[in-house]
Amino acid sequence: MRKARAVLVSAVVVLGASVMIGATPAHAADKLSGVFRTSAECERIGAHGVAQDWWDDYSCVWEGRYRYYFLYA
């Protein structure tokens, strides 16, 4: 019984560690492409970047602690 419990506990720990290693932040694959005071300015530059083929997609994210919009592309 002790061996089975030890194997089960170590399997759970390894599985939990692998799940945590695989977890990434939302913008891990995206590059920070600009910081803006207004949402409109961020959206304008993001759309301009798509039109110029600088990037395929973008997102403007409000960061309340900094009070700016961050453009990720």
mmCIF file with all atom_site columns, C-alpha atoms in Angstrom, residues 4-5 7 9 11-12 14 21 35 37 40-42 44 46 53-54 57 59 64 72:
data_model
loop_
_atom_site.group_PDB
_atom_site.id
_atom_site.type_symbol
_atom_site.label_atom_id
_atom_site.label_alt_id
_atom_site.label_comp_id
_atom_site.label_asym_id
_atom_site.label_entity_id
_atom_site.label_seq_id
_atom_site.pdbx_PDB_ins_code
_atom_site.Cartn_x
_atom_site.Cartn_y
_atom_site.Cartn_z
_atom_site.occupancy
_atom_site.B_iso_or_equiv
_atom_site.pdbx_formal_charge
_atom_site.auth_seq_id
_atom_site.auth_comp_id
_atom_site.auth_asym_id
_atom_site.auth_atom_id
_atom_site.pdbx_PDB_model_num
ATOM 1  C CA . ALA A 1 4  ? 1.300  2.394  -4.416  1.00 0.00 ? 4  ALA A CA 1
ATOM 2  C CA . ARG A 1 5  ? 0.681  5.627  -2.534  1.00 0.00 ? 5  ARG A CA 1
ATOM 3  C CA . VAL A 1 7  ? 3.960  6.087  -6.877  1.00 0.00 ? 7  VAL A CA 1
ATOM 4  C CA . VAL A 1 9  ? 1.822  10.913 -5.197  1.00 0.00 ? 9  VAL A CA 1
ATOM 5  C CA . ALA A 1 11 ? 2.790  10.809 -10.540 1.00 0.00 ? 11 ALA A CA 1
ATOM 6  C CA . VAL A 1 12 ? 0.461  13.594 -9.383  1.00 0.00 ? 12 VAL A CA 1
ATOM 7  C CA . VAL A 1 14 ? 5.000  15.257 -12.029 1.00 0.00 ? 14 VAL A CA 1
ATOM 8  C CA . ILE A 1 21 ? 5.342  24.412 -17.189 1.00 0.00 ? 21 ILE A CA 1
ATOM 9  C CA . VAL A 1 35 ? 2.304  51.799 -25.690 1.00 0.00 ? 35 VAL A CA 1
ATOM 10 C CA . ARG A 1 37 ? -2.555 56.715 -23.971 1.00 0.00 ? 37 ARG A CA 1
ATOM 11 C CA . ALA A 1 40 ? -8.299 54.837 -30.472 1.00 0.00 ? 40 ALA A CA 1
ATOM 12 C CA . GLU A 1 41 ? -4.611 55.524 -31.040 1.00 0.00 ? 41 GLU A CA 1
ATOM 13 C CA . CYS A 1 42 ? -3.699 51.933 -30.221 1.00 0.00 ? 42 CYS A CA 1
ATOM 14 C CA . ARG A 1 44 ? -5.279 52.959 -35.348 1.00 0.00 ? 44 ARG A CA 1
ATOM 15 C CA . GLY A 1 46 ? -2.629 48.226 -34.891 1.00 0.00 ? 46 GLY A CA 1
ATOM 16 C CA . ASP A 1 53 ? 1.989  43.690 -43.385 1.00 0.00 ? 53 ASP A CA 1
ATOM 17 C CA . TRP A 1 54 ? 4.064  44.377 -40.287 1.00 0.00 ? 54 TRP A CA 1
ATOM 18 C CA . ASP A 1 57 ? -3.059 40.326 -35.999 1.00 0.00 ? 57 ASP A CA 1
ATOM 19 C CA . SER A 1 59 ? -4.620 43.321 -29.702 1.00 0.00 ? 59 SER A CA 1
ATOM 20 C CA . GLY A 1 64 ? -4.759 49.671 -15.324 1.00 0.00 ? 64 GLY A CA 1
ATOM 21 C CA . TYR A 1 72 ? 0.633  43.318 -28.827 1.00 0.00 ? 72 TYR A CA 1
#
